[in-house]
Coordinates of C-alpha atoms and ligand atoms in Angstrom, one line a residue:
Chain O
X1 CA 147.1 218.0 126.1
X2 CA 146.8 214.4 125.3
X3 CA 150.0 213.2 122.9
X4 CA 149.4 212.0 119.5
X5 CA 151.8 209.0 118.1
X6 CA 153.4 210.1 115.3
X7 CA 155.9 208.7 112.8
X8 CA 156.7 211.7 110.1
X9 CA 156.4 215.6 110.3
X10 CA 157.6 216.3 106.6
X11 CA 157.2 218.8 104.1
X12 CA 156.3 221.2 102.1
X13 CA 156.0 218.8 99.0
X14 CA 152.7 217.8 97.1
X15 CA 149.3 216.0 97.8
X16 CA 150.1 213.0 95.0
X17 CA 146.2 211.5 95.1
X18 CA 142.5 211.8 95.6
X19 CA 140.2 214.9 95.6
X20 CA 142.9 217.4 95.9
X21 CA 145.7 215.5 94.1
X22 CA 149.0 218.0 93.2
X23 CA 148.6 220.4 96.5
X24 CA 151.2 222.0 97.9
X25 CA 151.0 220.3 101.7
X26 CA 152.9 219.2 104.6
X27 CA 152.5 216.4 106.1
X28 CA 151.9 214.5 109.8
X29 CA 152.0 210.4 109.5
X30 CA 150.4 208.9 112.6
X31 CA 151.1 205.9 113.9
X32 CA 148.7 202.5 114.6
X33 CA 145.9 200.9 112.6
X34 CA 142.4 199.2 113.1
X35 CA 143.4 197.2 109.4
X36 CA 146.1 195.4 107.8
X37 CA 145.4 195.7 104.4
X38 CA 147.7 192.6 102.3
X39 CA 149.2 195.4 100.3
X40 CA 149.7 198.1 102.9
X41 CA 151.7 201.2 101.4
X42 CA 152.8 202.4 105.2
X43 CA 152.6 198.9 106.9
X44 CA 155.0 200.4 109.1
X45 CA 152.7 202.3 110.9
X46 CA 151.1 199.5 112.3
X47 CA 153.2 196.1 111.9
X48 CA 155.7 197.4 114.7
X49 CA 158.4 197.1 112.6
X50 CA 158.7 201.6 113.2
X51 CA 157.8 201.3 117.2
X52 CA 161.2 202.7 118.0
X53 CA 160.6 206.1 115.8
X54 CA 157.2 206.7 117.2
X55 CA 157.2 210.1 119.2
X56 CA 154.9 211.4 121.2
X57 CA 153.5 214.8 120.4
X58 CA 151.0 216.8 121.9
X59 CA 149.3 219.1 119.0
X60 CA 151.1 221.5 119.8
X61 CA 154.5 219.8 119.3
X62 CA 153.3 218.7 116.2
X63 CA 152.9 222.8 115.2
X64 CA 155.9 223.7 116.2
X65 CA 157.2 220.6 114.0
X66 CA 155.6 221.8 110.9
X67 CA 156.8 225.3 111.6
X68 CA 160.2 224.3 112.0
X69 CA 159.9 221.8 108.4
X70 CA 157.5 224.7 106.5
X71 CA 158.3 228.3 107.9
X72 CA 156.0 230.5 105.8
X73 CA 156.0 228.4 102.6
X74 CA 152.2 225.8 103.5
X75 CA 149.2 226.6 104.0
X76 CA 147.5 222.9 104.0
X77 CA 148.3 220.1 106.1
X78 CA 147.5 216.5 105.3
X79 CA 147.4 213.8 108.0
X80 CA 147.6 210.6 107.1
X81 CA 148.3 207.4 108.6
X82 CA 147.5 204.5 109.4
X83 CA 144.5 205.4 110.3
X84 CA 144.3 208.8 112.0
X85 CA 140.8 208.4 112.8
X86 CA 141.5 206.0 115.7
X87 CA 142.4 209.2 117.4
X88 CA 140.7 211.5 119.4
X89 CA 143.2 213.6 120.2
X90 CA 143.5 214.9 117.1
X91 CA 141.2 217.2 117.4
X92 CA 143.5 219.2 119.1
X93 CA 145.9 219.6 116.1
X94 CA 142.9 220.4 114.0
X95 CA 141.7 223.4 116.0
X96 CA 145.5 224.7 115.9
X97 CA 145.5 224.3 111.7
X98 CA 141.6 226.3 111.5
X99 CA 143.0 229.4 114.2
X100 CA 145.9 229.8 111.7
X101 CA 144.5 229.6 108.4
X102 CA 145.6 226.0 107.8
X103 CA 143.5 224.3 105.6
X104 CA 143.4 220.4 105.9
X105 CA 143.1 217.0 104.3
X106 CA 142.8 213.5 106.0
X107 CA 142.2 210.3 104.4
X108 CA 140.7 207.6 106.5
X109 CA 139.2 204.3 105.4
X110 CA 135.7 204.6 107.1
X111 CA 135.7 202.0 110.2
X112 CA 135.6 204.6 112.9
X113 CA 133.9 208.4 113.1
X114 CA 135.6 211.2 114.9
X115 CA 133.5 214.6 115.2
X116 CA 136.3 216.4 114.0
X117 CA 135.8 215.0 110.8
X118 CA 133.4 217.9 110.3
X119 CA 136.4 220.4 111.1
X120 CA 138.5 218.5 107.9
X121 CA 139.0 221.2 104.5
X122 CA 139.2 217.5 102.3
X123 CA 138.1 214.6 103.6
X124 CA 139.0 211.3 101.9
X125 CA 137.1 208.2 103.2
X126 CA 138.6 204.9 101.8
X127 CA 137.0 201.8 102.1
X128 CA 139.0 199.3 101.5
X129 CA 138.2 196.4 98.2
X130 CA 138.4 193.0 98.9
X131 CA 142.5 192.2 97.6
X132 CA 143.1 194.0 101.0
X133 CA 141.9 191.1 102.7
X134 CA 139.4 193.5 105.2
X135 CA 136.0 193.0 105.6
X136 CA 133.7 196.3 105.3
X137 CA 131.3 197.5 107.8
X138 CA 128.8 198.6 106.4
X139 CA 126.7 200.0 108.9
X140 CA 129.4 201.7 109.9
X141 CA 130.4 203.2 106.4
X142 CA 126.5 204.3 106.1
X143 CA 126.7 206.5 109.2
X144 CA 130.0 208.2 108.3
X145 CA 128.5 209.5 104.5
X146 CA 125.5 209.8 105.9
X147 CA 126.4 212.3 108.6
X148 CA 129.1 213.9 106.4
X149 CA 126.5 214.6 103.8
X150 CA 123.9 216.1 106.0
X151 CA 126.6 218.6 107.3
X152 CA 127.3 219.6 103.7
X153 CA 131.2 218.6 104.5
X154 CA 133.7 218.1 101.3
X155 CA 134.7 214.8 101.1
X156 CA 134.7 212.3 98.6
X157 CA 135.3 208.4 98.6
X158 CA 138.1 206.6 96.7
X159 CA 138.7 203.1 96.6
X160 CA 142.1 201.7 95.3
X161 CA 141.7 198.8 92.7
X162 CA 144.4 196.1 91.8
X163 CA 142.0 193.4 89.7
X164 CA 138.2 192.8 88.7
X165 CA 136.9 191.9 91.6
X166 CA 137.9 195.6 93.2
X167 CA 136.7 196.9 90.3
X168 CA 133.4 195.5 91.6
X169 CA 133.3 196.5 95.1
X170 CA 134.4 200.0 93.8
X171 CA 131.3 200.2 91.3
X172 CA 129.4 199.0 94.3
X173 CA 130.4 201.5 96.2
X174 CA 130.1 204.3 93.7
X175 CA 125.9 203.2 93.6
X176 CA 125.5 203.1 97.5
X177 CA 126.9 206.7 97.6
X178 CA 125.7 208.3 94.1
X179 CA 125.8 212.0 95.4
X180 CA 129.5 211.4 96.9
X181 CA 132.4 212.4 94.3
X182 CA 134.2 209.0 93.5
X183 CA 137.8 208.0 92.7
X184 CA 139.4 205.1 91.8
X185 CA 143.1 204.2 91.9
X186 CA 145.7 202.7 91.0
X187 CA 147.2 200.3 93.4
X188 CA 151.2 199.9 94.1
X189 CA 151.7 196.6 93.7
X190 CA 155.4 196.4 94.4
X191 CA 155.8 198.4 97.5
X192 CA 159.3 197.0 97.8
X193 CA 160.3 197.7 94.2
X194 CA 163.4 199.8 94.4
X195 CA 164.0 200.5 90.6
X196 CA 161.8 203.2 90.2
X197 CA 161.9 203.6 86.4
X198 CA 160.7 199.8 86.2
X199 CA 158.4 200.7 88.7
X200 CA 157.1 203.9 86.9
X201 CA 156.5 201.6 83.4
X202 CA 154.7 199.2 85.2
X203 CA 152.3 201.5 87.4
X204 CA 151.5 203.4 84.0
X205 CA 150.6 200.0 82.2
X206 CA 148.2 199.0 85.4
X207 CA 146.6 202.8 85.0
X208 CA 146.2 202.8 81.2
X209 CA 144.2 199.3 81.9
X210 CA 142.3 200.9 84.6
X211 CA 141.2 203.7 82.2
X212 CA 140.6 201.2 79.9
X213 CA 138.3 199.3 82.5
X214 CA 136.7 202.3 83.1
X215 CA 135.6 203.5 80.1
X216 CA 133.8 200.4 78.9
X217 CA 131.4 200.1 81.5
X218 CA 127.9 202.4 81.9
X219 CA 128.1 201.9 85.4
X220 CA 130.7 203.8 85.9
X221 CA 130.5 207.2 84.0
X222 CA 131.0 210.3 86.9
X223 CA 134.1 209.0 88.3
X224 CA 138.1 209.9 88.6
X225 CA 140.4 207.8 88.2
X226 CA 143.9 208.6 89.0
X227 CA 147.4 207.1 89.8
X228 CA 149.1 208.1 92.6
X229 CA 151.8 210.8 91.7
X230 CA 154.2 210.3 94.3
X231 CA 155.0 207.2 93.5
X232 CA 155.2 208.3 89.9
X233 CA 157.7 211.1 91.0
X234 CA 159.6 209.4 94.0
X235 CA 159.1 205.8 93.7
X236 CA 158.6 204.0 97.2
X237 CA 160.9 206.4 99.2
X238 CA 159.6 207.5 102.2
X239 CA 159.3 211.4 103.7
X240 CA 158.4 212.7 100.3
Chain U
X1 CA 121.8 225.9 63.2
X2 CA 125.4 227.6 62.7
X3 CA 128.3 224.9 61.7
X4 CA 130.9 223.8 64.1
X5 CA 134.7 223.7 63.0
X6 CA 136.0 220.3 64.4
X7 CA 138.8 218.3 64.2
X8 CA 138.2 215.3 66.9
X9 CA 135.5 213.6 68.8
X10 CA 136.6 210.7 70.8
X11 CA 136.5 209.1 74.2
X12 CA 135.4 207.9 76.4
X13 CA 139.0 208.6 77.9
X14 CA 140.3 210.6 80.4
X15 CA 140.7 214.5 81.2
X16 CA 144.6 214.1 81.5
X17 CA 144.9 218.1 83.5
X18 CA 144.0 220.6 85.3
X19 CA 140.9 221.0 87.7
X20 CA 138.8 217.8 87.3
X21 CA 142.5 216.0 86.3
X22 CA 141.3 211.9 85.4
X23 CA 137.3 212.8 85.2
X24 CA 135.9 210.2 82.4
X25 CA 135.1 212.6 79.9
X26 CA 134.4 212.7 76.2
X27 CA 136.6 215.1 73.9
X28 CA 135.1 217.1 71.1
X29 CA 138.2 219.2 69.6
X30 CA 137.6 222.6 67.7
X31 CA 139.7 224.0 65.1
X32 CA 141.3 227.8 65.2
X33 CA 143.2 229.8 67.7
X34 CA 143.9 233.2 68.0
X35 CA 147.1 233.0 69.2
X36 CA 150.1 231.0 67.9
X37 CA 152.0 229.3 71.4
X38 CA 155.8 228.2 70.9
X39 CA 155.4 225.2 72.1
X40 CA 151.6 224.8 71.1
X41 CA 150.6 221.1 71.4
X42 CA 147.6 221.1 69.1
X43 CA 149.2 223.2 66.3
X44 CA 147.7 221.0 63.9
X45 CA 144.0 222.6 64.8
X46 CA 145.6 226.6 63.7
X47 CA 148.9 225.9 61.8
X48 CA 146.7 224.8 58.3
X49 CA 148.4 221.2 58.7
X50 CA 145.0 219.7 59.1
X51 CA 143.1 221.8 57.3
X52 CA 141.7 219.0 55.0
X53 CA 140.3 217.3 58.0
X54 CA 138.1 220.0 59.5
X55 CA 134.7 219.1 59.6
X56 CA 132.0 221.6 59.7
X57 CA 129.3 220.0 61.8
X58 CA 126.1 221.3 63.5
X59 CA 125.5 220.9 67.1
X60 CA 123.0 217.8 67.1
X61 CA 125.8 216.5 64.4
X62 CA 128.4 216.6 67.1
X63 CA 126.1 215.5 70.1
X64 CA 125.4 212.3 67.2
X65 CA 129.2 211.5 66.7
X66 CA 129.3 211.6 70.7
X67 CA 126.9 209.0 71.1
X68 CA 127.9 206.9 68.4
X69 CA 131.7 207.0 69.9
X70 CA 130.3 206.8 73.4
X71 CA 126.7 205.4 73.7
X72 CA 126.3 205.5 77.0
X73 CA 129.0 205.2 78.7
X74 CA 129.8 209.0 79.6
X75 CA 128.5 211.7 81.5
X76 CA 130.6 214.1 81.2
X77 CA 132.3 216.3 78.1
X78 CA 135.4 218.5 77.4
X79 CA 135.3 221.0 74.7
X80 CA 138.7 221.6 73.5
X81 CA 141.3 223.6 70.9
X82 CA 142.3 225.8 69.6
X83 CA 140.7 228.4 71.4
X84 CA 136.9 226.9 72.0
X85 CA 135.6 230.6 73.0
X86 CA 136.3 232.1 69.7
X87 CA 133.2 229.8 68.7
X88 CA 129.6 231.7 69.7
X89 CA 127.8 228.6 67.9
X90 CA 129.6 226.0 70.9
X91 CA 126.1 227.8 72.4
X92 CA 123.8 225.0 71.2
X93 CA 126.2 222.3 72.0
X94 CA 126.6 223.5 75.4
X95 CA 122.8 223.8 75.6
X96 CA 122.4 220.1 74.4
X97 CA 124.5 218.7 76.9
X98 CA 123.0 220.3 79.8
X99 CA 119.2 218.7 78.1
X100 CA 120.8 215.6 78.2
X101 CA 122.3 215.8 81.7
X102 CA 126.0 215.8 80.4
X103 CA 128.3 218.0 82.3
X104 CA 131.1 220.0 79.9
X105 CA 134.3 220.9 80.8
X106 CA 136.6 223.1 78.7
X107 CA 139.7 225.1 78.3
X108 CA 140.7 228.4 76.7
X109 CA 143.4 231.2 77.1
X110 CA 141.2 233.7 78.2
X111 CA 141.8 236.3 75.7
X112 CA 137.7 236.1 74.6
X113 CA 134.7 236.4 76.7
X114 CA 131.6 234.0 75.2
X115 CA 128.1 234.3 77.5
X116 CA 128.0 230.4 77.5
X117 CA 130.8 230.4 79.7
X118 CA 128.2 230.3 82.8
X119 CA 126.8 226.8 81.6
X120 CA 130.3 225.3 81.6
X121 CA 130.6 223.0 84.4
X122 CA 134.4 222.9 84.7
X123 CA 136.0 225.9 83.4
X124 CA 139.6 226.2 83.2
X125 CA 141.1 230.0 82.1
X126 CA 144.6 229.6 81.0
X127 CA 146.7 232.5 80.0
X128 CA 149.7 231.7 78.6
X129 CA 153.5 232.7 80.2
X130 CA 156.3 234.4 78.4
X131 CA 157.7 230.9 76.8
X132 CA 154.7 231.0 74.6
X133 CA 156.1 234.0 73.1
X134 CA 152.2 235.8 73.5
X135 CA 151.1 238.8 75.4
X136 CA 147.8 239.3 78.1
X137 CA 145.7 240.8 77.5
X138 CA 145.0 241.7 80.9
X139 CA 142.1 243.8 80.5
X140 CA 140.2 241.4 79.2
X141 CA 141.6 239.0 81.7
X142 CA 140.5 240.9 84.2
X143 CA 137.5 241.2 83.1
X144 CA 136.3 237.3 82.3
X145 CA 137.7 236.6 85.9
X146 CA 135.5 239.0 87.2
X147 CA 132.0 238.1 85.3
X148 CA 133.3 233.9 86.3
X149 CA 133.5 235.3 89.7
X150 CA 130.3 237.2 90.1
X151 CA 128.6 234.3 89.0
X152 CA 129.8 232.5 91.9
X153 CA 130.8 230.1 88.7
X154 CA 133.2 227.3 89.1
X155 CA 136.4 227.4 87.5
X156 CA 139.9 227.8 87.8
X157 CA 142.8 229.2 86.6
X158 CA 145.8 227.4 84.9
X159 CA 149.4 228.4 84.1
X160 CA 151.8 226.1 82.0
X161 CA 155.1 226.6 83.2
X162 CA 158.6 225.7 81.2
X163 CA 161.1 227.9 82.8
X164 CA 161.4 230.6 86.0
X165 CA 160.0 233.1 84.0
X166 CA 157.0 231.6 83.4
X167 CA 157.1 230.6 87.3
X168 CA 157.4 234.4 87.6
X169 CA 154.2 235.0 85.6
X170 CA 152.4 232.3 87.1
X171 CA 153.1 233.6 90.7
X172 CA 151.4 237.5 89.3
X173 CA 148.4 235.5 87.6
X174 CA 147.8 233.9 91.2
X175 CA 148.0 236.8 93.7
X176 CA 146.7 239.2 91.4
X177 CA 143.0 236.4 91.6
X178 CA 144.1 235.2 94.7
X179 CA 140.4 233.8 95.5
X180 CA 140.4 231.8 92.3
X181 CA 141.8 227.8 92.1
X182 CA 145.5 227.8 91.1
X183 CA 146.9 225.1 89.5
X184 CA 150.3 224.8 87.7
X185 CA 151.8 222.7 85.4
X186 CA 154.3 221.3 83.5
X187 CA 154.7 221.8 79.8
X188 CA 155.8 219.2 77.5
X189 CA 158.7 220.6 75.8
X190 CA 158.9 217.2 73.3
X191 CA 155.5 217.3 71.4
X192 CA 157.4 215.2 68.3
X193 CA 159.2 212.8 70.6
X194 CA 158.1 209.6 69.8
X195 CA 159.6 207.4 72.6
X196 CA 157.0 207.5 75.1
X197 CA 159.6 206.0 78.0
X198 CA 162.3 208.9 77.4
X199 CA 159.5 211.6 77.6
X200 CA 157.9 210.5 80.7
X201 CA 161.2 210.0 82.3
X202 CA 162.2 213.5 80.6
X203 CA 158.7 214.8 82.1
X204 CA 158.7 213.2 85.3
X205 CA 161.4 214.9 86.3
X206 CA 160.4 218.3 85.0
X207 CA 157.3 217.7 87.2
X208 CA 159.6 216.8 90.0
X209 CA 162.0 220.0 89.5
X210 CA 158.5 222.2 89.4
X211 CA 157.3 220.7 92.3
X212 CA 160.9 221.8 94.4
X213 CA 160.6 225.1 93.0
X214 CA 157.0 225.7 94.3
X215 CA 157.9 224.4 97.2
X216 CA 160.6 226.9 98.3
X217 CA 158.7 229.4 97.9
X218 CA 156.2 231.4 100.3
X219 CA 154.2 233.0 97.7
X220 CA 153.0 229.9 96.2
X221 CA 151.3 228.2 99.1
X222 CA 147.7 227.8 98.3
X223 CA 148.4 226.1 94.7
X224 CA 148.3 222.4 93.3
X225 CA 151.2 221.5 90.9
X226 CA 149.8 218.7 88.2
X227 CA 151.6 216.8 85.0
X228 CA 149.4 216.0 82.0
X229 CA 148.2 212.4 82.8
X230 CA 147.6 211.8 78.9
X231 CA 151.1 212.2 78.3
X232 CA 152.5 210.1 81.1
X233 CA 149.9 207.3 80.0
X234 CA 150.1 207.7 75.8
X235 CA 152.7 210.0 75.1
X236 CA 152.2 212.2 72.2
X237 CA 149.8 210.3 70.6
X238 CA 146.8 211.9 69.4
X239 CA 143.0 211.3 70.2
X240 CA 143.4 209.3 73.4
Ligands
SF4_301 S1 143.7 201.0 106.2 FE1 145.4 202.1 105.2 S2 147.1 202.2 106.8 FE2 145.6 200.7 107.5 S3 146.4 198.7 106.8 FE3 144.9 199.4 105.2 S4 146.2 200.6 103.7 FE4 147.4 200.3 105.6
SF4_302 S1 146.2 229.0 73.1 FE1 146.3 226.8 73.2 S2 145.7 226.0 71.2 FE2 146.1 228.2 70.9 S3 148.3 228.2 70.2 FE3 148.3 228.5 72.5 S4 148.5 226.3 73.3 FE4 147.9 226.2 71.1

């Protein structure tokens, strides 16, 4: 079995965005990234500032792992990252959840396929709006919907939005992919914010003014948009 | 064509709950309930305190009022209460929707079956848990799950939860429709407070205390756990 780098088995606790937002789920954080988006939520997955806690798991580590956190009381496993989908090997991992009854959710933002994309219960795909300071590829982003849709898969796209000019690339995006369930959310601004209540008023300002953003504009009629409820609930601590 | 008892139409906004939680939606509200909840947060449409503001209007008045609130800049509507089903006539509001492309949403208690419930797009059935001091009537429960599922339609179920008992209830409603979309979530125990910072603190930690308790346990694995967005974003203000 090839290992998997990972940075946090925890759980159960709840799914706090996207397409199944407020599920019961564990959770597996890998580690390393293709981007390095300017307002990075889990920078330390990638900036190297976490390389000592990385461990090395083959999938079935990681099982035993969420066993040992969950006993009897999941039956969904999100993995999130960085950007899971630079790995292979997860495949592995995924086969494990299907044989026992696991159901799954991944969130990715679009820069690299993985067949077992197919094998994914809720598939998020994330392309990222220009604050984050990453270009798109397009071609690339084409192939992934386009071979997600022909397979029927559930998935949806999100794109987070911190000013107008997201709000524009997500609108954008929403018209290349008009079939494709859409979100939009809120960004955390202050990911080093450690008063949460202050953190909390100000999230719920930015989302009331994304709603409000929303709603004017014809272009944008079947979409979501949601704040992340994590941060709401737990503010920026980690393993929640 | 048979007059509609209505209290609101506004939007757009968002759906704050439940299954298609931060959808952009329009709201048309109905007047009357058939039951009487403790903790009922649109008492005003049953409890005669708005009586003076009901206003009987046709289907093509409401689908008018929608456009005139919303031109077009929607795609999507929620029919709320009250209790919506006790209302045959919603028929040729649900019919002009669909005409017009519009997809509907809406929420009742379950306690009355209306044929029109297979052209909702987004049906949520929420019976209510012992705090609301009603009974089930699960007979007829039973039996609106059953057409809803026979008709492949898509809906879920919803349980509003303010102590363990209701937990209790909420854990029965789920395994006894096990199939069905389960979602839970927390009640607002404050519909007069008027500072919006202490009741989303107040609620955010309800949530938080809801999520832990659905998280110990094994029975309620397959479930998502959601606040009411609308609440958390405008407090107990009315028609947002
Ligand atoms: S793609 Fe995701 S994990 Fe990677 S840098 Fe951007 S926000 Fe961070
Ligand atoms: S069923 Fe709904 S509208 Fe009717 S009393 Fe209960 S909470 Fe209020």
């Amino acid at each position: 079995m090839k290992k998997i780098p990972v940075l946090e088995v925890f759980g159960p606790t709840i799914q706090g965005e996207g397409m199944v937002i407020g599920q019961k789920t564990m959770f597996v954080r890998t580690a390393g990234c293709d981007y390095s988006c300017a307002w990075c939520d889990s920078a330390f997955t990638w900036d190297g500032s976490a390389k000592e806690d990385i461990m090395l798991m083959t999938a079935e580590d990681i099982w035993n792992r969420l066993l040992e956190a969950g006993g009897d009381r999941f039956s969904h496993v999100t993995i999130s990252g960085g950007n899971p989908a630079l790995l292979a090997s997860l495949k592995e991992l995924i086969d494990i959840l299907k044989e026992n009854g696991i159901e799954s959710a991944l969130e990715t933002q679009g820069s690299r396929w993985q067949d077992w994309f197919y094998d994914i219960s809720d598939l998020t795909i994330s392309p990222k709006p220009p604050s984050s300071g990453m270009e798109t590829d397009f071609e690339k982003l084409d192939e992934i919907v386009h071979r997600l849709s022909e397979n029927s898969s559930q998935f949806s796209l999100k794109v987070v939005v911190f000013d107008d000019l997201d709000l524009g690339y997500a609108t954008r995006i929403h018209h290349r992919y008009p079939g494709v369930p859409f979100y939009i959310q809120t960004g955390n601004p202050a990911v080093g914010e450690g008063d949460t209540a202050k953190l909390v008023s100000d999230l719920l300002l930015d989302y009331e003014t994304l709603i409000d953003k929303v709603c004017e504009r014809k272009d944008l009629n079947h979409v979501r948009v949601l704040p992340q409820l994590h941060t709401l609930v737990w503010g920026n601590k980690r393993g929640v």
